[in-house]
Amino acid sequence: MGLEGLLPELEIIRKDFPILERTVAGGKRLVYLDSANTSQKPQVVIDTMVDHLENHNANIARAMHALGAESTEAFEGARDRVAAFLNAPSRDEVIFTKNASEALNLVASTLAFRGPLQLGEGDEILITEMEHHSNIVPWQMLAQRTGATLRWIGLTDDGRLDLSNLGELLNERTKVVAFTWVSNMLGTINPVSDLAARAKEVGALVVVDASQAAPQLPVDVVASGADFVVFTGHKVVGPTGIGVLWGHREVLDALPPFLGGGEMIATVTMAESTYAPIPHKFEAGTPPIVEAVGLGAAVDYLSAVGMDAIHRHEQTITRYALEGLASVPGTTVLGPLDAESRGGAISFEMQGVHPHDIAQVLDTQGIAVRAGHHCAKPAHARFGVQSSTRMSSYLYTRPDEIDALVEALNYTRAYFKVG
Amino acid sequence: MGLEGLLPELEIIRKDFPILERTVAGGKRLVYLDSANTSQKPQVVIDTMVDHLENHNANIARAMHALGAESTEAFEGARDRVAAFLNAPSRDEVIFTKNASEALNLVASTLAFRGPLQLGEGDEILITEMEHHSNIVPWQMLAQRTGATLRWIGLTDDGRLDLSNLGELLNERTKVVAFTWVSNMLGTINPVSDLAARAKEVGALVVVDASQAAPQLPVDVVASGADFVVFTGHKVVGPTGIGVLWGHREVLDALPPFLGGGEMIATVTMAESTYAPIPHKFEAGTPPIVEAVGLGAAVDYLSAVGMDAIHRHEQTITRYALEGLASVPGTTVLGPLDAESRGGAISFEMQGVHPHDIAQVLDTQGIAVRAGHHCAKPAHARFGVQSSTRMSSYLYTRPDEIDALVEALNYTRAYFKVG
Amino acid sequence: MSAELDSLYQEIILDHYKKPLHAGLRDPFEAEVHHVNPTCGDEVTLRVHLEGDKVADVSYHSEGCSISQASTSVMADLVIGKTVDEAMAIHADFLALMQGKGTVEPDEDVLEDGIAFAGVAKFPARVKCALLSWMAWKDATAKVLADNTLEKA
Amino acid sequence: MSAELDSLYQEIILDHYKKPLHAGLRDPFEAEVHHVNPTCGDEVTLRVHLEGDKVADVSYHSEGCSISQASTSVMADLVIGKTVDEAMAIHADFLALMQGKGTVEPDEDVLEDGIAFAGVAKFPARVKCALLSWMAWKDATAKVLADNTLEKA
Ligand SMILES: Cc1ncc(COP(=O)(O)O)c(C=O)c1O
Ligand SMILES: Cc1ncc(COP(=O)(O)O)c(C=O)c1O
């Protein structure tokens, strides 16, 4: 287990995650290799949420009493933490949504509304073939609603963005370029700042889906060159029910509001309403308070471990896993084969056994992986596969868990009598 | 304290809420009278969430392993509990949103999209002057987007809906009637099923905001006669980050999807996407999983205490509070003066002292109330007041807390030398 | 562990998976449907050919796991040759078995090879796999019946 | 408890609340703004009249709590008669006091009656009340200056 690059305090970190003590499948130790789907939660995140609910629970902003002040401070403090985590120039640019999907829909929906940034007939939206459905469907809807055209950056055979025709795809009609930082299916890490710079040359808005990046590498929104960066709480060891939209102040100011209601208004009369400045303009209703508090604890936890160290750990595990998978006959990995250009999610096929059946056998061994299209049907279609099996590691993953996976895959082959 | 109608197990119930043990303002016992803003959480809700996070956390539906199955069962089990709580004909009609505001926006937004229910020029939307901003602004936006006209049911001087001109307000152009079951400012309980029946006569869709009703009285969506009923988790002793939209299956089926992304699709191709059936069609992205689990525990808790008993308790406390407030010179209650026709939120004015200043003095006595417009500016404008002080009780409120409020109000008058 | 797996992956299921019966899309047919399992992506295109009240043919093209493939094969074999009413009754029995969480005792006289799926009922995540083609068949058959009623009207 | 309250509600504040200075909307003015505190609904309509670089008048109509009302009165009294630069410097000092969470020592020579608000800084929920009219004044003044620049250009 002495792999170079693992987190030095791996055993201590594992102790922070209570669920890793669990046994499944009749007494087997849990081997959780589904972190790209959702991450497990450290005790400090859970305890912070419990403390909030047991001792400081109140509605925020509107409440003018001790608990209200404490709750508001905890909630707005979480905004500061997230702003720091992203290196955002201003805390006001951090909008809390319910998940990454809502954040992407917020941008796509409001671009259909009247305003200086409204899309129309003849405009183009450029996305890529490796996107998660949450970064596809909102743009399909936007195209339908506005008459704009949706265009696609294709993929190379080894699962990278095919930028050979970017000069043609990016043109003066391109109003939005949306792409993922790290692919949740292929694992590919995309050249974010290069692509953003190219998109800015034609004046397009750049939307980056950092749902898989924020958990495992340092995300600096300024260095990214993007106008919007999105991620989701439950993949960064935080709770469900919360996502983040970061956006440039000028762009956020220029967008009309998304949802209407309490807390997002300046004033409401029967004749008309006016809206609060960012971030509140985009936070209608009671926000996810205890979820933000949990997310604040989560990003602090990750920062304390260190995003660079986590990235190194992920790459180390990924390299080890790529080697392990290569040793299983009939197994093909989708996406780049070098650990340096990818994140910690590895999708693969095994000849003669369907992904569901693989996942099922693995489950009886206590190993949790994902099987299916991973909300990336176009990417699967691109590689001519209907579904795949995906293992995904995180900061708590140990090399012997990869060993267990490899062994179980060999067992699966034997069970289904293939090869 | 032997008031007839209080919950018989009040002291035991209070023990379920850990925050009630807290002291504030330098050692004073917390008197929490801001439950209409957000409710406190019983231990069982917190413990259920912790157990989920520590032992069963996984993404739902998409995960094909033991944890995934457990998490999915817990999440979908919560849908069953909410369906039972609402007496919904089908669990599929229960959509999880992030709060009540999103639920209302979901309906208002999708009515602007192409489809059989799309609104247009000449159509009318009817709301009331006592709505929360979350049931006003979405309809203003819908009117703006579609060219429909927003019309208003006015209020009588004692804070009830003025139905004298309903015959004119409701006509063949009326496509939507949206109103609150219980007013969060005036406390008024509206005649939901009568109004719904009148609206159905002209073929309008009926949207009922039960955000203040669901916490304190039995809500039967079938008996209500509504097409949509909305409430929010954090006011029914559940967590933030979750709300509920119940809708008739046929109407939900006829609405186009709201947000696009993972989990709400049937299939996604580069050319087009098709959508999953309800409820998933309206649940894009990773839903609020642990929040739904907490909400399930919350509605079970309320049902175990009994919604009829809670309603009786609220009315008993309300009657006692109305008497108490009447004893404070210079104090005027807004809304109906008989406890039977109102819920447990009482807004009032005190001559010569601004609501903020009242709330501030009360806070130094450990008493938490809300001061401001309570997200109901049009209702405040109707009564010619800019803001008010609101006390709101719940199932854990004791009569001696009302005594403390009354005493503190008298002290406030003395402090500001009025009267 | 192997015992648990074996209860799911009965020999009969693996046999149908490796050598599916009635596979392929054939003419004639009165209705064709395409069903997907949104969570995992399993797909089936299925055609139904009725002659009077009889299920004359069920043909299909499907992609999916062993459970969904085997279930399609077993389903086609069970319903072909039956009357629509008989087939619907078998469908109802199979549905009850799948939704019974392992508590329903299957009737071999009715379900034949379908009893091999009894173990699937204990794996909630796989129940959908087993039901995919049954739902598709029911949907397609309902379409044919509706069209026939319309024509007569 | 009374001590805590007294640190917030200084006599000076209550005096300004009961007898606000410079209240009412007056002519002439070059800019009028309307500011609200969205969370609580406090409102102020405020006019600024500049003569050269001097704040010749600030007039207002406001609704709100004792803190916001008193702050408006104190603000108007402080800035009227000063140059815009001097007034902006006072504004900056007041802002620093309010955002200091009780750690900033106010300078009576600059802030005069404004030092009574030192206690407000310890009540985060009330800081916005004290700042509402200052923000409105700054906004209105910026508008006048911008218009002047435009005219000259
Ligand atoms: C009557 C009413 N409607 C809607 C809402 C909005 O609920 P939420 O803020 O949870 O979206 C509230 C509470 O704030 C309310 O009292
Ligand atoms: C790349 C990517 N984008 C977006 C999402 C959507 O995140 P959420 O489901 O939390 O909205 C995910 C995860 O499911 C993802 O992996």
XYZ file of C-alpha atoms and ligand atoms in Angstrom, chain A residues 59 62 260-263 284-287, chain B residues 36-38 97-105 130-135 179-185 209-213 230-235 240-243 370 374-375 390, ligand 1:
70
model
C -35.021 31.454 9.389
C -35.919 38.125 8.076
C -39.857 34.860 -7.819
C -40.777 35.008 -4.163
C -39.743 35.859 -0.655
C -36.216 37.192 -0.117
C -36.229 32.938 -3.907
C -37.831 31.589 -0.779
C -36.219 30.109 2.276
C -32.815 28.933 1.092
C -44.624 30.670 11.160
C -41.204 31.796 9.915
C -39.646 28.412 10.523
C -38.977 20.785 -4.731
C -36.514 22.868 -2.739
C -39.164 24.895 -0.921
C -42.708 26.168 -1.325
C -41.480 29.042 -3.469
C -39.961 26.714 -6.052
C -43.160 24.669 -6.120
C -45.212 27.782 -6.910
C -42.668 28.905 -9.496
C -53.172 38.485 1.432
C -50.628 36.329 -0.418
C -47.035 35.764 0.585
C -44.628 37.252 -1.991
C -43.871 33.705 -3.109
C -47.464 33.426 -4.293
C -54.582 31.638 -2.952
C -53.306 30.805 0.467
C -55.054 28.369 2.746
C -53.908 30.233 5.877
C -52.457 33.754 5.751
C -48.977 34.067 7.202
C -49.655 37.673 8.187
C -50.507 27.650 -0.943
C -50.671 25.442 2.138
C -47.355 26.614 3.574
C -49.037 27.835 6.747
C -51.857 25.296 6.690
C -47.929 23.430 -2.067
C -46.097 23.388 1.261
C -42.585 23.679 2.626
C -40.552 21.276 4.779
C -39.036 23.661 7.286
C -42.416 24.838 8.600
C -34.864 23.337 4.974
C -34.029 22.483 1.378
C -37.274 20.658 0.658
C -40.767 21.613 -0.410
C -40.691 38.504 13.701
C -43.431 39.093 6.630
C -43.146 38.864 2.847
C -45.747 38.877 14.494
C -47.969 31.536 3.134
C -46.574 31.246 2.701
N -46.316 30.922 1.425
C -45.081 30.639 0.989
C -43.999 30.694 1.823
C -42.652 30.421 1.252
O -42.056 29.273 1.803
P -40.516 29.030 1.460
O -39.788 30.249 1.923
O -40.143 27.830 2.252
O -40.415 28.831 -0.003
C -44.209 31.038 3.180
C -43.106 31.106 4.158
O -42.172 31.851 4.092
C -45.514 31.323 3.619
O -45.759 31.674 4.886
